[in-house]
Amino acid sequence: MLDLVWLAIAFPLIGVLINGLFGRVIRSKLISGIIGCTALGLSFAVAVLTWLDYTYQFWTTRDGPYYEVVLWPWMYIGNLKIDAGLLVDPLSIVMFLFVTGVSFLIHIYSTGYMAHDEGYSRFFTYLNLFVAMMLILVLGNNGAVMFVGWEGVGLCSYLLIGFWYKDMYNANCGMKAFVVNRIGDFGVLLGLFMLFTYFGSLNFTTIFKEAGSVLEPGSWIPLAIALFLFLGATGKSAQFPLHIWLPDAMAGPTPVSALIHAATMVTAGVYMVARLNPIFNASPTAGFVVALVGCFTAFMAATVAMTQNDIKKVLAYSTVSQLGYMFLACGVGAYWVAIFHVVTHAFFKACLFLGSGSVIHGMHEEQDTRYMGALAKFMPWTYFTFLASTIAIAGIIPFAGFFSKDEILWQVAIWQTRFGWAPTMLWIVAALTALMTAFYMGRVTWKTFQGQQRWTPEFVEKHKHPHESGAAMVMPLVVLSALAVVAGFLLFTPPWLGNNTTLKDFLAPSTANAQYVKTHAAAEPGQHQPEHELPAPGAEAASAGHAGEHHAAFISLGNVTATEIAFAAFSVLLALIGLLVSRQIFVNQPKATEAWKKHWAPAYQFSLNKWFFDELYHRVIVVPGTAVAYACWRFFDLRIVDGIVNGTAWIVGVTGHLVRPLQTGFVRNYALYLLLGVVILLIFNLVK
Amino acid sequence: MSQPVITLQQISYLGPVLVIVLTVLVLLMTDVICRLRPSRQGLSLLTGFGVALGGSIVALVYSIFLWHRLTVLKVGKLAELFPVNGPPRSVSAMETSPVWSSGTLVVDYFAVFVCLLVCGVLILVCFNFKPYLRINKLHRSELFPLLLLSASGMMLLSMSRDLLSTFISIEIVSLPLYVLCGLNERSRANQESSLKYFLLGAFGSGFFIYGASLVYGAVGHMNYAAIAYFAKHSLESSSILMIGLALVGAGLAFKLALVPFHAWVPDVYQGAPTPVTAFMAAGVKLAVFAAALRLVLEAFPLMDLSFWRGSISLLAALSMVVGNLLALHQMSAKRLLAYSAIAHTGYIAVGLASGLSTSATSILIYLVGYALAGLGAFTLISYLAPDGQDDIYLDEMHELSKRAPVSALAFAILMLSMAGFPLTLGFVGKLMVFSDAWRAGLYGLVIFAVLNSVISVYYYLRFILAMYMQPKAPGAAELVLKRMPGTYILTGIITVVLTLLLGVIPHMLIAWAQSCQLAGL
């Protein structure tokens, strides 16, 4: 089965071909939808079979964690050998499973959500293409194949954000997403170039094997590679300072927001960091930067989410914030925790987005929570699934979010680093963010589903009241919310609560590469790390040779169990406070908020306007950039001033008598440029 | 002197060029015969097309045969024609025995590969011209001989190893093009384009020949091997040689349109008939880069590194940034692609600056990708262009994805290839060229180039934005979509399929191109 893993990519591509080429011929939404969903169902089946087969092979043979499938030689240039190949290992299997699973559910949901849309088959074409690209990203066995998927998902995201183009707004949002992402891609490309320079290969397995010998820990080389790659990750995963595109990306259809901009594509950055963790392990400074950026983003986005009124905007900033948590986990070296949070987040955030889609559907395209309220009665399924996911993201035991988020906080607390103040500070900020998360998620839930009806008169007049969505939309909600409830304790529980380490053990070969390589070198087979108290950075510290420099972590590891329980209790307490306070405010005393808005006006405006990042970028980058481009254009290319007027003016301009003297002048000018060039060349060559 | 100057077998190795030249003669005769009666004008076009296409295909097959011969004989080159030898006059040093010998023309893997590509380009351009002439009501059957003549120059250019033969080949390429640009005597844009190209082209050629004469003065030969030999053995560095080479470089840079020698490109590309523009973008760029590669890799490598690497890097950086910045605002598709052509020249020049022995491979791959994307894009432009405009504006392309979904998809794919998107040939080319430069240690230049390719995505996406995501602009004219002529369809399919296929499975192409290594560093 492992050799047939490419089928998972082939099925959606077949879907793309059928829906893309014959979508117009088919004309039947039912058939288009069935094709789209079947492709994903088969893909998911492949994922499950691969997983089962892999566990079987791995447990029986123990040849090593990596299984490579080389499909065909892609580019062999001198000593650069790049295969079109796939890599099956625990990390890719986890991503593989949840990407296909969540995509499958969202495809089913889309058949209901997009039922009245004219671009139905086009939508499924893009969606299937996206999944194929995402699978190429997570399954690729080398940097170049990963980059193919990386760019491909970006393109699909761009196409889907601009899917509804009644005006220029959506198209511009898509453009923004793509351009910001390209800045990140620049980093990825340079990171890959550097990897190739130092490893002579882009193959992940080669990099893992040789990371210990090639990269001198703590030197600038792994730092530069890691920072370049992380630049790419900030673009794709919407981290500060490239986070600005994600909230705008919500202009696309809601299933797209759920699938691409919450559950799968935006986690690609986390995946890449986890995938190339030996590089990040070799550079403690890079890890520190990752943690810092992640933590700051988590905090910043949470403050913004607290005041947004658009239900999708709240969820968008919440996504940015949660992605920040994931990077925080990566930064402290707890890669498996980051992936754990990726998975649980995929479940509850997809559920929240789909729930918001259901609300928007039921409210007939109303997205503003100020005009909602009291929907629980009319949309019970949506309400209960939404509520379950809210509790999950807030982090109340035993919902999924509790286990992953609490583990992140714990890993931060026990992080051993050169930067002595960092664990304390990051932990405090992260805990504060957890409180805010519970608050804003409570706020949006209560404002939408509880309290008074604040529906617009037009809405009431037209539709009387909202309606619950159909089965195709409700069923995925139920499945996802069930997963949001149980996924946490099924995959992992801390030692004081059953010590279930399923996911951790499964991921260990991929995400604890430092140990893996080290133990191979030291010929210590079959290492298991049952001690919860010894995370990956310990190994990093040892290999980095900075053991002496490490200050004590935030807490001493004396009485671990008691401390852990205390920490967990504290974070549950924060979540409860957040949820209850928001309920008190937005259900019982909605009037009070107005007074506070006035009282805290500067802070409120700062948050409402998203820290003015858009304005800042506009002033600092867009305006000067446009000015330079415009100046160049005026200077070199005077002629085309009228292209806007349909081009006809150009012909008039050329034939017009007024312009003709200018035209002869041009040849002279051009000759002058030529001469200038020659002079430059001569000076350049003679003055050395 | 009993030995013949050139043997029959050696002539046979010039086959592709000779076939093309013979075809030109046949074309001229058939044209005369067909024009005996004015009523047969349509027939003259058809025969012209048929003969030109036939000749190109024969030349293509001949090139394949030569390639086969090279692999069978397991030799690096088939022939060196018109050899010159002996130490350069000016090297007064100890050695007097002839230690180098080199042909003025050489038929090796590199030359045959370029000949193959030129034939391919030629065939697609012929395809383009047939409906173009009919639609624009042009009865100019002389264009086919001119086109082929220019192509024969391109083939010679790839074989030239001598400044003089390079110069003559460049002129053989250029002169017919000056005429072709002004193909339509009723179109002012055509006339203007032709005149500008001619005037500035003459200027550029002047620099080249003056530089060549200075080189001759310094070295005593014009052969690349001689220049390399001189650079290695000459004790004193000659500033006359440096000036000469700088001027030769300026002449080539003009033909390549590197900034600041680029100024003619937007006007000429936009004004010329679209198939001619396609020919210039795909063919001329290919041939002149072949010449530049020979010069840089065969004559320069022993020379002071900072000399040529510095100048080429400078021009490359300028071309990328100016081309990209100016393309951002264009509304005319042809003009936008003209500026993007300048930027592409810059990217390729990055590969030239690396000067490794693998550079020829990478640059050829890049050029194949660019030629395919360019030919396809210009074909679609001439299909979509409204009558009498011979160009299309971005705001006229709105909602094209609904009205002409297949054309829109094809155009989008070709633009993605130009932008260097993975799974297209454009990506493979960019990756190879940039990784060459990275290996050569030009880190700053590569970072700059990658940054520029990030900027360039913006304007390629503007096409996709216009076709897929923008409602019809209020005042924009409605595009009248005609039935697509068969040869356009064929060109479109060939270019798009090859772009994707070679992007996904470029292995064979790379393996072929790897035979084409020139000396280099």
Tab-separated table of C-alpha atoms in Angstrom, chain B residues 5-309:
chain	number	residue	atom	x	y	z
B	5	VAL	CA	39.402	24.647	-47.929
B	6	ILE	CA	36.240	22.820	-47.114
B	7	THR	CA	35.250	19.243	-47.778
B	8	LEU	CA	31.944	17.952	-48.960
B	9	GLN	CA	31.411	16.139	-45.704
B	10	GLN	CA	31.958	19.310	-43.763
B	11	ILE	CA	29.403	21.036	-45.931
B	12	SER	CA	26.954	18.295	-45.129
B	13	TYR	CA	27.282	19.196	-41.460
B	14	LEU	CA	26.007	22.648	-42.262
B	15	GLY	CA	22.887	20.920	-43.508
B	16	PRO	CA	20.187	22.704	-41.522
B	17	VAL	CA	21.460	26.108	-42.617
B	18	LEU	CA	21.774	25.013	-46.219
B	19	VAL	CA	18.314	23.500	-46.261
B	20	ILE	CA	16.850	26.736	-45.005
B	21	VAL	CA	18.781	28.812	-47.535
B	22	LEU	CA	17.737	26.496	-50.360
B	23	THR	CA	14.151	26.805	-49.219
B	24	VAL	CA	14.499	30.549	-49.432
B	25	LEU	CA	15.585	30.244	-53.057
B	26	VAL	CA	12.708	27.912	-53.854
B	27	LEU	CA	10.326	30.299	-52.139
B	28	LEU	CA	11.522	33.210	-54.201
B	29	MET	CA	10.957	31.256	-57.397
B	30	THR	CA	7.546	29.901	-56.507
B	31	ASP	CA	6.551	33.369	-55.464
B	32	VAL	CA	7.495	34.756	-58.852
B	33	ILE	CA	5.623	31.981	-60.616
B	34	CYS	CA	2.542	32.388	-58.502
B	35	ARG	CA	2.467	36.115	-58.983
B	36	LEU	CA	2.436	35.938	-62.742
B	37	ARG	CA	-1.283	36.369	-62.493
B	38	PRO	CA	-2.695	38.775	-59.935
B	39	SER	CA	-5.649	36.457	-59.304
B	40	ARG	CA	-3.341	33.915	-57.783
B	41	GLN	CA	-2.306	35.991	-54.809
B	42	GLY	CA	-4.064	33.713	-52.383
B	43	LEU	CA	-2.305	30.773	-53.928
B	44	SER	CA	1.091	32.428	-53.522
B	45	LEU	CA	0.499	32.766	-49.797
B	46	LEU	CA	-0.534	29.169	-49.496
B	47	THR	CA	2.421	27.836	-51.451
B	48	GLY	CA	4.717	30.162	-49.542
B	49	PHE	CA	3.423	28.784	-46.280
B	50	GLY	CA	3.642	25.217	-47.502
B	51	VAL	CA	7.188	25.490	-48.820
B	52	ALA	CA	8.416	27.381	-45.755
B	53	LEU	CA	6.858	24.836	-43.433
B	54	GLY	CA	8.263	21.977	-45.476
B	55	GLY	CA	11.728	23.491	-45.481
B	56	SER	CA	11.628	24.069	-41.731
B	57	ILE	CA	10.536	20.511	-41.096
B	58	VAL	CA	13.300	19.151	-43.315
B	59	ALA	CA	15.799	21.311	-41.451
B	60	LEU	CA	14.403	20.028	-38.163
B	61	VAL	CA	14.769	16.440	-39.280
B	62	TYR	CA	18.264	17.187	-40.549
B	63	SER	CA	19.188	18.635	-37.153
B	64	ILE	CA	17.848	15.544	-35.440
B	65	PHE	CA	19.955	13.483	-37.812
B	66	LEU	CA	23.031	15.517	-36.900
B	67	TRP	CA	22.272	15.047	-33.216
B	68	HIS	CA	21.978	11.345	-33.783
B	69	ARG	CA	25.281	11.368	-35.655
B	70	LEU	CA	26.944	13.139	-32.726
B	71	THR	CA	25.731	10.538	-30.273
B	72	VAL	CA	26.631	7.645	-32.554
B	73	LEU	CA	30.122	8.910	-33.265
B	74	LYS	CA	30.538	9.761	-29.592
B	75	VAL	CA	32.378	12.954	-30.415
B	76	GLY	CA	31.991	16.391	-28.950
B	77	LYS	CA	31.790	18.075	-32.331
B	78	LEU	CA	31.277	17.066	-35.905
B	79	ALA	CA	33.306	19.643	-37.720
B	80	GLU	CA	35.323	22.783	-37.432
B	81	LEU	CA	35.013	24.840	-40.531
B	82	PHE	CA	37.449	27.435	-41.840
B	83	PRO	CA	40.046	26.750	-39.163
B	84	VAL	CA	42.604	29.299	-38.160
B	85	ASN	CA	45.579	28.572	-35.984
B	86	GLY	CA	48.836	29.847	-34.627
B	87	PRO	CA	49.698	32.082	-31.736
B	88	PRO	CA	48.105	35.466	-31.848
B	89	ARG	CA	50.301	38.042	-33.464
B	90	SER	CA	50.609	40.189	-30.422
B	91	VAL	CA	51.898	37.488	-28.135
B	92	SER	CA	55.546	38.078	-28.509
B	93	ALA	CA	56.231	35.580	-25.786
B	94	MET	CA	58.435	32.537	-25.959
B	95	GLU	CA	56.096	30.196	-27.744
B	96	THR	CA	55.888	30.447	-31.480
B	97	SER	CA	54.541	27.054	-32.413
B	98	PRO	CA	50.828	26.921	-33.180
B	99	VAL	CA	49.364	25.689	-29.918
B	100	TRP	CA	45.749	26.314	-30.679
B	101	SER	CA	43.543	25.725	-33.618
B	102	SER	CA	39.926	26.545	-33.888
B	103	GLY	CA	37.269	26.693	-36.524
B	104	THR	CA	35.434	29.835	-37.376
B	105	LEU	CA	32.296	27.778	-37.394
B	106	VAL	CA	31.848	24.690	-35.278
B	107	VAL	CA	29.122	22.074	-35.393
B	108	ASP	CA	28.825	20.625	-31.916
B	109	TYR	CA	26.050	19.534	-29.568
B	110	PHE	CA	25.357	23.089	-28.553
B	111	ALA	CA	25.016	24.333	-32.125
B	112	VAL	CA	22.833	21.434	-33.203
B	113	PHE	CA	20.600	21.852	-30.177
B	114	VAL	CA	20.113	25.525	-30.955
B	115	CYS	CA	19.424	24.664	-34.600
B	116	LEU	CA	16.760	22.247	-33.442
B	117	LEU	CA	15.135	24.893	-31.296
B	118	VAL	CA	15.309	27.490	-34.059
B	119	CYS	CA	13.570	25.078	-36.428
B	120	GLY	CA	10.907	24.463	-33.823
B	121	VAL	CA	10.362	28.183	-33.321
B	122	LEU	CA	10.291	28.682	-37.063
B	123	ILE	CA	7.584	26.078	-37.558
B	124	LEU	CA	5.380	27.597	-34.862
B	125	VAL	CA	5.880	31.100	-36.248
B	126	CYS	CA	4.921	29.882	-39.721
B	127	PHE	CA	1.782	28.438	-38.167
B	128	ASN	CA	1.121	31.824	-36.681
B	129	PHE	CA	1.591	33.727	-39.892
B	130	LYS	CA	-0.850	31.805	-42.012
B	131	PRO	CA	-4.065	32.967	-40.354
B	132	TYR	CA	-2.500	36.288	-39.397
B	133	LEU	CA	-2.042	37.248	-43.034
B	134	ARG	CA	-5.539	36.175	-43.948
B	135	ILE	CA	-7.202	37.980	-41.071
B	136	ASN	CA	-5.252	41.184	-41.536
B	137	LYS	CA	-5.667	41.005	-45.305
B	138	LEU	CA	-1.944	41.171	-45.960
B	139	HIS	CA	-0.743	39.716	-49.234
B	140	ARG	CA	2.932	39.769	-48.505
B	141	SER	CA	4.234	36.398	-49.499
B	142	GLU	CA	7.817	37.690	-49.368
B	143	LEU	CA	7.677	37.417	-45.634
B	144	PHE	CA	8.353	33.682	-45.670
B	145	PRO	CA	11.754	33.966	-47.397
B	146	LEU	CA	12.660	36.791	-45.041
B	147	LEU	CA	11.650	34.756	-42.022
B	148	LEU	CA	13.701	31.775	-43.123
B	149	LEU	CA	16.674	33.910	-43.974
B	150	SER	CA	16.636	35.345	-40.494
B	151	ALA	CA	16.416	31.830	-39.064
B	152	SER	CA	19.432	30.721	-41.082
B	153	GLY	CA	21.348	33.552	-39.464
B	154	MET	CA	20.289	32.285	-36.047
B	155	MET	CA	21.654	28.853	-36.815
B	156	LEU	CA	24.958	30.284	-38.006
B	157	LEU	CA	25.110	32.412	-34.890
B	158	SER	CA	25.039	29.340	-32.686
B	159	MET	CA	27.984	27.901	-34.635
B	160	SER	CA	30.123	31.021	-34.736
B	161	ARG	CA	33.336	31.027	-32.813
B	162	ASP	CA	34.717	34.167	-34.237
B	163	LEU	CA	33.784	37.806	-33.816
B	164	LEU	CA	33.532	38.344	-37.547
B	165	SER	CA	31.272	35.424	-38.282
B	166	THR	CA	29.234	36.342	-35.217
B	167	PHE	CA	28.817	39.830	-36.553
B	168	ILE	CA	27.790	38.631	-39.998
B	169	SER	CA	25.331	36.159	-38.502
B	170	ILE	CA	23.801	38.845	-36.340
B	171	GLU	CA	23.298	40.996	-39.393
B	172	ILE	CA	21.747	38.090	-41.296
B	173	VAL	CA	19.341	37.714	-38.404
B	174	SER	CA	18.585	41.407	-38.099
B	175	LEU	CA	18.214	42.733	-41.631
B	176	PRO	CA	15.204	40.601	-42.567
B	177	LEU	CA	13.691	41.442	-39.189
B	178	TYR	CA	13.853	45.167	-39.867
B	179	VAL	CA	11.761	44.536	-42.954
B	180	LEU	CA	9.439	42.098	-41.206
B	181	CYS	CA	8.635	44.627	-38.504
B	182	GLY	CA	7.272	46.938	-41.152
B	183	LEU	CA	5.335	44.205	-42.848
B	184	ASN	CA	2.075	46.055	-43.024
B	185	GLU	CA	2.615	49.192	-45.056
B	186	ARG	CA	-0.772	50.490	-43.980
B	187	SER	CA	0.020	50.289	-40.293
B	188	ARG	CA	1.843	53.222	-38.812
B	189	ALA	CA	2.774	51.199	-35.788
B	190	ASN	CA	4.513	48.697	-38.049
B	191	GLN	CA	6.403	51.354	-39.910
B	192	GLU	CA	7.463	53.099	-36.764
B	193	SER	CA	8.588	49.867	-35.203
B	194	SER	CA	10.601	48.965	-38.261
B	195	LEU	CA	12.341	52.308	-38.526
B	196	LYS	CA	13.198	52.460	-34.864
B	197	TYR	CA	14.528	48.976	-34.826
B	198	PHE	CA	16.609	49.670	-37.899
B	199	LEU	CA	18.119	52.951	-36.705
B	200	LEU	CA	18.982	51.712	-33.275
B	201	GLY	CA	20.043	48.351	-34.614
B	202	ALA	CA	22.529	50.042	-36.903
B	203	PHE	CA	23.847	51.939	-33.919
B	204	GLY	CA	24.228	48.726	-31.933
B	205	SER	CA	25.977	46.956	-34.797
B	206	GLY	CA	28.348	49.864	-35.056
B	207	PHE	CA	29.468	49.333	-31.492
B	208	PHE	CA	29.936	45.659	-32.096
B	209	ILE	CA	32.088	45.992	-35.191
B	210	TYR	CA	34.144	48.782	-33.689
B	211	GLY	CA	34.771	46.639	-30.636
B	212	ALA	CA	35.692	43.725	-32.842
B	213	SER	CA	38.242	45.826	-34.691
B	214	LEU	CA	39.804	46.904	-31.402
B	215	VAL	CA	40.012	43.281	-30.323
B	216	TYR	CA	41.681	42.464	-33.598
B	217	GLY	CA	44.114	45.241	-33.006
B	218	ALA	CA	45.006	43.882	-29.607
B	219	VAL	CA	45.046	40.164	-30.312
B	220	GLY	CA	45.663	39.868	-34.006
B	221	HIS	CA	42.827	37.422	-34.389
B	222	MET	CA	39.107	37.509	-33.925
B	223	ASN	CA	38.774	33.879	-32.976
B	224	TYR	CA	37.512	33.147	-29.482
B	225	ALA	CA	40.232	30.615	-28.899
B	226	ALA	CA	42.773	33.247	-29.822
B	227	ILE	CA	41.268	35.722	-27.394
B	228	ALA	CA	41.334	33.136	-24.652
B	229	TYR	CA	44.906	32.214	-25.494
B	230	PHE	CA	45.942	35.823	-25.489
B	231	ALA	CA	44.299	36.429	-22.158
B	232	LYS	CA	46.160	33.503	-20.693
B	233	HIS	CA	49.599	34.068	-22.097
B	234	SER	CA	49.845	37.778	-22.557
B	235	LEU	CA	51.931	39.262	-19.813
B	236	GLU	CA	50.554	42.759	-19.836
B	237	SER	CA	46.822	43.278	-19.616
B	238	SER	CA	45.680	45.173	-22.629
B	239	SER	CA	43.228	47.968	-22.095
B	240	ILE	CA	42.513	48.026	-25.823
B	241	LEU	CA	41.279	44.454	-25.587
B	242	MET	CA	39.125	45.373	-22.613
B	243	ILE	CA	37.589	48.335	-24.406
B	244	GLY	CA	37.048	46.222	-27.477
B	245	LEU	CA	35.322	43.486	-25.546
B	246	ALA	CA	33.202	45.990	-23.674
B	247	LEU	CA	31.999	47.406	-26.982
B	248	VAL	CA	31.346	43.934	-28.371
B	249	GLY	CA	29.416	43.250	-25.209
B	250	ALA	CA	27.414	46.421	-25.734
B	251	GLY	CA	26.538	45.273	-29.253
B	252	LEU	CA	25.313	41.922	-27.951
B	253	ALA	CA	23.532	43.574	-25.039
B	254	PHE	CA	21.639	45.684	-27.542
B	255	LYS	CA	20.393	42.622	-29.402
B	256	LEU	CA	19.547	40.971	-26.085
B	257	ALA	CA	17.889	44.141	-24.814
B	258	LEU	CA	19.688	44.351	-21.520
B	259	VAL	CA	19.087	47.610	-19.691
B	260	PRO	CA	20.203	50.294	-20.625
B	261	PHE	CA	20.290	48.955	-24.185
B	262	HIS	CA	16.646	48.027	-23.989
B	263	ALA	CA	14.858	51.186	-24.999
B	264	TRP	CA	13.808	49.934	-28.410
B	265	VAL	CA	12.114	46.805	-27.100
B	266	PRO	CA	8.739	48.067	-25.904
B	267	ASP	CA	8.091	50.168	-28.992
B	268	VAL	CA	9.321	47.568	-31.418
B	269	TYR	CA	7.599	44.632	-29.758
B	270	GLN	CA	4.348	46.500	-29.511
B	271	GLY	CA	4.469	47.968	-32.973
B	272	ALA	CA	5.590	44.916	-34.898
B	273	PRO	CA	3.084	42.400	-36.261
B	274	THR	CA	2.394	39.947	-33.440
B	275	PRO	CA	3.935	36.861	-35.098
B	276	VAL	CA	7.099	38.867	-35.722
B	277	THR	CA	7.113	39.865	-32.077
B	278	ALA	CA	6.807	36.197	-31.170
B	279	PHE	CA	9.693	35.404	-33.472
B	280	MET	CA	11.826	38.120	-31.906
B	281	ALA	CA	11.001	37.073	-28.360
B	282	ALA	CA	11.530	33.371	-28.936
B	283	GLY	CA	14.055	33.164	-31.755
B	284	VAL	CA	16.299	36.189	-31.584
B	285	LYS	CA	16.711	35.919	-27.850
B	286	LEU	CA	17.633	32.268	-28.199
B	287	ALA	CA	20.188	32.842	-30.938
B	288	VAL	CA	21.854	35.879	-29.444
B	289	PHE	CA	22.107	34.205	-26.069
B	290	ALA	CA	23.725	31.279	-27.838
B	291	ALA	CA	26.289	33.690	-29.258
B	292	ALA	CA	26.782	35.361	-25.893
B	293	LEU	CA	27.267	31.976	-24.248
B	294	ARG	CA	29.940	31.060	-26.763
B	295	LEU	CA	31.699	34.354	-26.238
B	296	VAL	CA	31.547	34.238	-22.452
B	297	LEU	CA	32.306	30.570	-22.022
B	298	GLU	CA	34.890	30.140	-24.761
B	299	ALA	CA	36.662	33.461	-24.910
B	300	PHE	CA	36.290	34.903	-21.420
B	301	PRO	CA	36.888	32.204	-18.846
B	302	LEU	CA	40.607	32.715	-18.590
B	303	MET	CA	40.188	36.408	-18.342
B	304	ASP	CA	39.982	38.471	-15.220
B	305	LEU	CA	36.814	37.307	-13.463
B	306	SER	CA	35.784	40.655	-12.115
B	307	PHE	CA	35.868	42.087	-15.622
B	308	TRP	CA	33.066	40.231	-17.282
B	309	ARG	CA	31.224	38.902	-14.256
